[in-house]
Short mmCIF file of N, CA and C and ligand atoms in Angstrom, two decimals:
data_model
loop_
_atom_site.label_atom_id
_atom_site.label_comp_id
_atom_site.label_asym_id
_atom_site.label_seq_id
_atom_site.Cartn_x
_atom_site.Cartn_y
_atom_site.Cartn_z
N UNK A 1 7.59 -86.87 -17.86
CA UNK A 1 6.80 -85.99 -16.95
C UNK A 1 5.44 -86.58 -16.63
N UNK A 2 4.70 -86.09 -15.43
CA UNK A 2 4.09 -86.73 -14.92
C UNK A 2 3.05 -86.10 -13.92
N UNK A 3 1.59 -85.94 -14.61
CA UNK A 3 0.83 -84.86 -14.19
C UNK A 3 -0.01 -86.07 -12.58
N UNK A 4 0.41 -84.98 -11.44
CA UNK A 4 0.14 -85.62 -10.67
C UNK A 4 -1.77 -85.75 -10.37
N UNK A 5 -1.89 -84.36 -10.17
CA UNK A 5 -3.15 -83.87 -9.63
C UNK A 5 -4.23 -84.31 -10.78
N UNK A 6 -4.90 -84.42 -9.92
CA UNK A 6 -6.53 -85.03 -10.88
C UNK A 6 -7.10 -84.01 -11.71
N UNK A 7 -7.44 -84.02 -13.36
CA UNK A 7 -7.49 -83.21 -14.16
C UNK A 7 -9.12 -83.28 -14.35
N UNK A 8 -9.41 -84.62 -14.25
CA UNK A 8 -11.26 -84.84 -14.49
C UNK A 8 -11.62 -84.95 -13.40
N UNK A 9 -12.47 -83.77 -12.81
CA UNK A 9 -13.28 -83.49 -11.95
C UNK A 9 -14.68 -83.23 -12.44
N UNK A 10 -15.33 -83.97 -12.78
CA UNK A 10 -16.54 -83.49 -13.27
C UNK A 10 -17.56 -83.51 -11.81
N UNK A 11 -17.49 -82.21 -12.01
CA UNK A 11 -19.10 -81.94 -11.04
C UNK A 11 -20.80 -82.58 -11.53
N UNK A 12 -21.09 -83.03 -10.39
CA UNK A 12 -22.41 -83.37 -10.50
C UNK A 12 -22.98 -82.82 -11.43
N UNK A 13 -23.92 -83.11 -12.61
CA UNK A 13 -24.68 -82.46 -13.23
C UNK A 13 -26.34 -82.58 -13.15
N UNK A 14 -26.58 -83.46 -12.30
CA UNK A 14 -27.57 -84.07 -12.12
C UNK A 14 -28.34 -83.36 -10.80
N UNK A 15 -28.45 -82.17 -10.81
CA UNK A 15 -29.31 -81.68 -9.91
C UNK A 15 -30.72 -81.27 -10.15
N UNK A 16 -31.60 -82.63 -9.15
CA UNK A 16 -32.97 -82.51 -9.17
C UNK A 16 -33.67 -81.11 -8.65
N UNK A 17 -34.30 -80.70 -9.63
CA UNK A 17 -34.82 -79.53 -9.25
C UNK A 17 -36.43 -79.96 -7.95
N UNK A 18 -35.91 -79.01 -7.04
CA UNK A 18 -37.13 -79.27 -5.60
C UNK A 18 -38.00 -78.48 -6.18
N UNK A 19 -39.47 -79.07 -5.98
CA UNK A 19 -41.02 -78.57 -6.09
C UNK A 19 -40.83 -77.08 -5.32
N UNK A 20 -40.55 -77.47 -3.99
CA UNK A 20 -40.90 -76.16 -3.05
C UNK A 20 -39.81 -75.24 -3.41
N UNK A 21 -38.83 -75.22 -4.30
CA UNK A 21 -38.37 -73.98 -4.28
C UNK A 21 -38.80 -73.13 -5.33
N UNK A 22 -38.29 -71.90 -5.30
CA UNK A 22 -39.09 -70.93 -5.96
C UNK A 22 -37.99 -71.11 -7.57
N UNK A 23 -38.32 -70.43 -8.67
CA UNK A 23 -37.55 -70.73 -9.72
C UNK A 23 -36.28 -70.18 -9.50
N UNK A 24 -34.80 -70.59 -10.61
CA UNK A 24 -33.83 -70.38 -9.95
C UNK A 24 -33.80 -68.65 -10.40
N UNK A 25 -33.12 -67.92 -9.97
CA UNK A 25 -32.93 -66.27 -10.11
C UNK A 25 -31.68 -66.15 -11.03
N UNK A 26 -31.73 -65.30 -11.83
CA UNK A 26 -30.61 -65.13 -12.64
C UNK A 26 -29.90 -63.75 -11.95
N UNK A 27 -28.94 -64.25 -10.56
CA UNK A 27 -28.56 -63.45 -9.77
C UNK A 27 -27.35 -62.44 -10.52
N UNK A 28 -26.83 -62.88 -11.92
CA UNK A 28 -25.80 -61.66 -12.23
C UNK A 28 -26.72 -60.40 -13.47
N UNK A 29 -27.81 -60.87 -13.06
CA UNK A 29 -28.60 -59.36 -13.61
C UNK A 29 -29.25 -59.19 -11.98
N UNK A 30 -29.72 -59.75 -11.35
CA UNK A 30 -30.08 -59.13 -10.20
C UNK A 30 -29.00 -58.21 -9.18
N UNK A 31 -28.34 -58.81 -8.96
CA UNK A 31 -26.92 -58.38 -8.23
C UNK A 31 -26.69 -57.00 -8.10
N UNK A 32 -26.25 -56.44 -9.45
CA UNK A 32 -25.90 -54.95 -9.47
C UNK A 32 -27.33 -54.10 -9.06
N UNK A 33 -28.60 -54.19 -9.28
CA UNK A 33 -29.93 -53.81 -8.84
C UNK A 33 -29.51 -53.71 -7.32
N UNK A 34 -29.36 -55.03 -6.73
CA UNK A 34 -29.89 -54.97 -5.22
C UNK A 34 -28.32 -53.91 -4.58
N UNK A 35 -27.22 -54.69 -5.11
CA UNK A 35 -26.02 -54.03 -4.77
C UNK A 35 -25.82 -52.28 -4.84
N UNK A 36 -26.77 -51.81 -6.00
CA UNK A 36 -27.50 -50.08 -5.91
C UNK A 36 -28.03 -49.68 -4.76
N UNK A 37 -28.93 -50.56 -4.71
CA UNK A 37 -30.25 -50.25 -3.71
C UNK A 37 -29.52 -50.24 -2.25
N UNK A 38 -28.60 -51.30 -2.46
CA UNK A 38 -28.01 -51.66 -0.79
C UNK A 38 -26.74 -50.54 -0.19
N UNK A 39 -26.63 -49.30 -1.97
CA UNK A 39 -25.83 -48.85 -1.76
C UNK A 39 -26.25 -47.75 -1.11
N UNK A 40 -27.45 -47.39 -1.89
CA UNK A 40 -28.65 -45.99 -1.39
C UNK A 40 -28.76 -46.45 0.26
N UNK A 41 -29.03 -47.01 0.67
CA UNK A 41 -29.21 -47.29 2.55
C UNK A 41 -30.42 -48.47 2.32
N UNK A 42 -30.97 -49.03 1.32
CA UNK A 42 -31.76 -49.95 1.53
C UNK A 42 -31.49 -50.75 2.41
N UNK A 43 -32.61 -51.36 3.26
CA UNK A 43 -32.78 -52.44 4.20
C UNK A 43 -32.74 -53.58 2.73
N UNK A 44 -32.19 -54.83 3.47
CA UNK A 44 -32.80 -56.23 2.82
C UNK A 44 -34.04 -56.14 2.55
N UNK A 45 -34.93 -55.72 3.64
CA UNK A 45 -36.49 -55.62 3.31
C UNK A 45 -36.91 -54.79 1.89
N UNK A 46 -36.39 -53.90 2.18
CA UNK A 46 -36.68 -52.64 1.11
C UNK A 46 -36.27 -53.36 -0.28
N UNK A 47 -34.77 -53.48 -0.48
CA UNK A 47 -34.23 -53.86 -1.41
C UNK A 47 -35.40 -55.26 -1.97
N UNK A 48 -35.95 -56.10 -1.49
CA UNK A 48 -36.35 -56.89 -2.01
C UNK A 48 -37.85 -56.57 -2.42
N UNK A 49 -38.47 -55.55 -1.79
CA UNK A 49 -39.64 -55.07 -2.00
C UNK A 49 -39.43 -54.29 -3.63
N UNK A 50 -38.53 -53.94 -3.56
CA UNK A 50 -37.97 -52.73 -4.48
C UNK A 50 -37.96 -53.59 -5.74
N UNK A 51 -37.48 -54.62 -5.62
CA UNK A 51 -36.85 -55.28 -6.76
C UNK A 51 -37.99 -57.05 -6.94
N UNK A 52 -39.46 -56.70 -6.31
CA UNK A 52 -40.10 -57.87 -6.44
C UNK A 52 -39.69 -59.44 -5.89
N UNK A 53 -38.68 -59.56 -5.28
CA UNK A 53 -37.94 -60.49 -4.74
C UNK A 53 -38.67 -60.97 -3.56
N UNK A 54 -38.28 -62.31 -3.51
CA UNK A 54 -39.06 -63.07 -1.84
C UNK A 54 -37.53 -62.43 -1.04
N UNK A 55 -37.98 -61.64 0.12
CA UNK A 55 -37.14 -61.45 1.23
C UNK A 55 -36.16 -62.74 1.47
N UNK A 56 -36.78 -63.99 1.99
CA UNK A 56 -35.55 -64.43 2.01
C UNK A 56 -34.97 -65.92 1.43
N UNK A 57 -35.24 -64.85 -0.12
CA UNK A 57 -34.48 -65.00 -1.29
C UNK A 57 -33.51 -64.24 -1.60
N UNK A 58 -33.82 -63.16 -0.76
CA UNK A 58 -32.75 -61.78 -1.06
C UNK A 58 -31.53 -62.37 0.40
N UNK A 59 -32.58 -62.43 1.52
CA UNK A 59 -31.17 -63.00 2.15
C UNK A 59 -30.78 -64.19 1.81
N UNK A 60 -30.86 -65.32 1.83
CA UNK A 60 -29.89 -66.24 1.28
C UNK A 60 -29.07 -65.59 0.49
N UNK A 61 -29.01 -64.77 -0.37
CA UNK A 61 -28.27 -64.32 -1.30
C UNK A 61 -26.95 -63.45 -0.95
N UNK A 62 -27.40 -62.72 -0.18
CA UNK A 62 -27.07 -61.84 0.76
C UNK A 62 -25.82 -62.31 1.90
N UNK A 63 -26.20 -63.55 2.21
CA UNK A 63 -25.40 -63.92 3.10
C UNK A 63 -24.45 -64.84 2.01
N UNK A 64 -24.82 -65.36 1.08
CA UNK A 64 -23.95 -66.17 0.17
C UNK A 64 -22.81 -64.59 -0.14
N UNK A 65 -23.04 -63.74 -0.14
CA UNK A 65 -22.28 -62.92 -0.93
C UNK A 65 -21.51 -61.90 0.26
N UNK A 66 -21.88 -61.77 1.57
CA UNK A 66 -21.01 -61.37 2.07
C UNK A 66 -19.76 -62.33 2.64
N UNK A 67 -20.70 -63.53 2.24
CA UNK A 67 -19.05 -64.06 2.76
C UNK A 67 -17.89 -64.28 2.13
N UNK A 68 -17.97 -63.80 0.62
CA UNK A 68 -16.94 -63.53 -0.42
C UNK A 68 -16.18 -62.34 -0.12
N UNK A 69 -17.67 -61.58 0.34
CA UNK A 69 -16.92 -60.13 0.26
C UNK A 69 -17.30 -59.44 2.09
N UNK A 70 -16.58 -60.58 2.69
CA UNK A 70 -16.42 -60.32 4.00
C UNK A 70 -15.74 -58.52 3.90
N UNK A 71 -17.14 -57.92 5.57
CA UNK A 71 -16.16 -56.58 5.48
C UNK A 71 -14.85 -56.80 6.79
N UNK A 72 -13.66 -55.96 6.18
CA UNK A 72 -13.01 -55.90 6.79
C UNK A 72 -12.84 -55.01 8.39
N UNK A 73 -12.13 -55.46 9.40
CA UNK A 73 -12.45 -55.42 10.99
C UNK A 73 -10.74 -54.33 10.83
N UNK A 74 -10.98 -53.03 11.14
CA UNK A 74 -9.46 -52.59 11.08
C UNK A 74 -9.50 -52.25 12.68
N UNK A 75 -10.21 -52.87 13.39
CA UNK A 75 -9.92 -52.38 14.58
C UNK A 75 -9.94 -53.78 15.95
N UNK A 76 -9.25 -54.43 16.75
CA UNK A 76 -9.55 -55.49 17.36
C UNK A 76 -10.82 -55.86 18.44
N UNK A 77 -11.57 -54.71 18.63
CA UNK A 77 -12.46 -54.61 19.80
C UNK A 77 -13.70 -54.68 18.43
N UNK A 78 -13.37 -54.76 16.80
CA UNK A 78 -14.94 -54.34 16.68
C UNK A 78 -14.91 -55.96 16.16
N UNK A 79 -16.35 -56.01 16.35
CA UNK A 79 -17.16 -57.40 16.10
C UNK A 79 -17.83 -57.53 14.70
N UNK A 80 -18.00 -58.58 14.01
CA UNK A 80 -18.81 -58.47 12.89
C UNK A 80 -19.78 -59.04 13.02
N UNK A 81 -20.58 -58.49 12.58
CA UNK A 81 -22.65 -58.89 13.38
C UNK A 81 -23.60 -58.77 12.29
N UNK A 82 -24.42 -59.48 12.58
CA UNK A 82 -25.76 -59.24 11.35
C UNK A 82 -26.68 -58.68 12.19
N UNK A 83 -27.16 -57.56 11.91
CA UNK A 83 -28.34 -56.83 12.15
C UNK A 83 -29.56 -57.98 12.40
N UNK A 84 -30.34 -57.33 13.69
CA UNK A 84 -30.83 -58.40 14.24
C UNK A 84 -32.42 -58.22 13.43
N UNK A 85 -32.75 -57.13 13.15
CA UNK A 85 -33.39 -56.20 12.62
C UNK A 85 -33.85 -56.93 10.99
N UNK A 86 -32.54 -56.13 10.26
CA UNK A 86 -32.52 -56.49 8.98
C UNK A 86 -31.50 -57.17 8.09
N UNK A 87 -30.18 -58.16 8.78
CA UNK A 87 -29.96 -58.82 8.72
C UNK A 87 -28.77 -58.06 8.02
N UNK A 88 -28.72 -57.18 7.76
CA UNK A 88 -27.40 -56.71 7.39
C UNK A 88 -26.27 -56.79 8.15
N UNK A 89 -25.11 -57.29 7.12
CA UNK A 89 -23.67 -56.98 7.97
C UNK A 89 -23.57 -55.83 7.94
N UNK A 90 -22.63 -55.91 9.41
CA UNK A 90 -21.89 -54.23 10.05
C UNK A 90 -20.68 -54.87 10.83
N UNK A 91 -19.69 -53.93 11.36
CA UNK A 91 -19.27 -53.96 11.90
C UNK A 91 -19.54 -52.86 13.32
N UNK A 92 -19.62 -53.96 14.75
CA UNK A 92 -19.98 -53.05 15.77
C UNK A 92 -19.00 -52.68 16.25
N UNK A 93 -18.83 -51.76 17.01
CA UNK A 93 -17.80 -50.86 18.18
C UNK A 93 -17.70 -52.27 19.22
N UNK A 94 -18.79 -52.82 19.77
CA UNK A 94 -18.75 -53.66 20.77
C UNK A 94 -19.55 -55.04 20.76
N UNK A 95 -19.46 -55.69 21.42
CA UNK A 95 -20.23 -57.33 21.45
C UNK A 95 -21.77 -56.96 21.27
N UNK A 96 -22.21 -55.68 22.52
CA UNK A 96 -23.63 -55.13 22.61
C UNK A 96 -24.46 -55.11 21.72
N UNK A 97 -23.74 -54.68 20.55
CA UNK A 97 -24.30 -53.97 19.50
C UNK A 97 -24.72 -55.10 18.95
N UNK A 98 -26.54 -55.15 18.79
CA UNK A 98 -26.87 -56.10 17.40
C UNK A 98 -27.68 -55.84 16.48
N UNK A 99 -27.68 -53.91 16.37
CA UNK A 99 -28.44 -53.93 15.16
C UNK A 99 -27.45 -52.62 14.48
N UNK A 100 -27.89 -53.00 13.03
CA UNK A 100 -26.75 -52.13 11.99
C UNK A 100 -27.24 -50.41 12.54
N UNK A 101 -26.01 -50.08 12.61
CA UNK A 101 -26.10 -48.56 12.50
C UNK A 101 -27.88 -47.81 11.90
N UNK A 102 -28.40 -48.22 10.72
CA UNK A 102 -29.73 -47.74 10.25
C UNK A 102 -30.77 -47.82 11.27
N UNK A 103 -30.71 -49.14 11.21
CA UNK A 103 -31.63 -49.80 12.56
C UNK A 103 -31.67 -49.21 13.59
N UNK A 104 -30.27 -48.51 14.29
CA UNK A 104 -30.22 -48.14 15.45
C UNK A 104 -30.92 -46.95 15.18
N UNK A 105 -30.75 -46.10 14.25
CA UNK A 105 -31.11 -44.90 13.73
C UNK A 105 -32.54 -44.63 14.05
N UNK A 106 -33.07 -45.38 13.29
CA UNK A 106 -34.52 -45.71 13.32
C UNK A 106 -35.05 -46.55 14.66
N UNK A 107 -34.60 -46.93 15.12
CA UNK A 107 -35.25 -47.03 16.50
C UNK A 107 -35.58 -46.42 18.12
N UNK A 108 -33.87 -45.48 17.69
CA UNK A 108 -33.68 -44.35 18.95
C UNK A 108 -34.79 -43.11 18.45
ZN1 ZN B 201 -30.49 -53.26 10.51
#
């Protein structure tokens, strides 16, 4: 027998830490915090105010994590959009639409 596929993959370990970034975040204690907050109706803004966070530290994060947990489209006309606003995913009714449901809320 005869193991085809490559078993030693060692990943880089050698990652130089950059001056300009901020320290790294220990995102699986942060996570469930912001994932609360985002559950209450927090904006990104809010949520990161809330939780001492650089804004967009919270989005990078934010966008790293919806794309795991892409929302699902059960309808063919709706679009998936980031709030132009506050950067949140939604799903719109139409192309038009570019700010999340809250946003719209708060602006009409
Ligand atoms: Zn918004």
């Amino acid at each position: 027998m005869e193991i085809t596929h490559k078993v030693a993959q060692s990943a880089p370990t050698t990652t130089i830490p950059r001056r300009t970034r901020p320290p790294r975040l220990d995102w699986t204690a942060i996570a469930p915090s912001v994932a609360q907050l985002r559950r209450q109706g927090c904006s990104a803004r809010e949520t990161a105010r809330r939780l001492g966070l650089n804004i967009k530290t919270l989005e990078a994060h934010l966008r790293r994590h919806r794309i795991r947990h892409a929302i699902p489209m059960d309808r063919p006309d709706q679009v998936r959009r980031t709030c132009l606003n506050c950067d949140t995913a939604f799903v719109a009714d139409g192309r038009f639409l570019r700010l999340c449901p809250e946003c719209r809320a708060m602006f009409s």
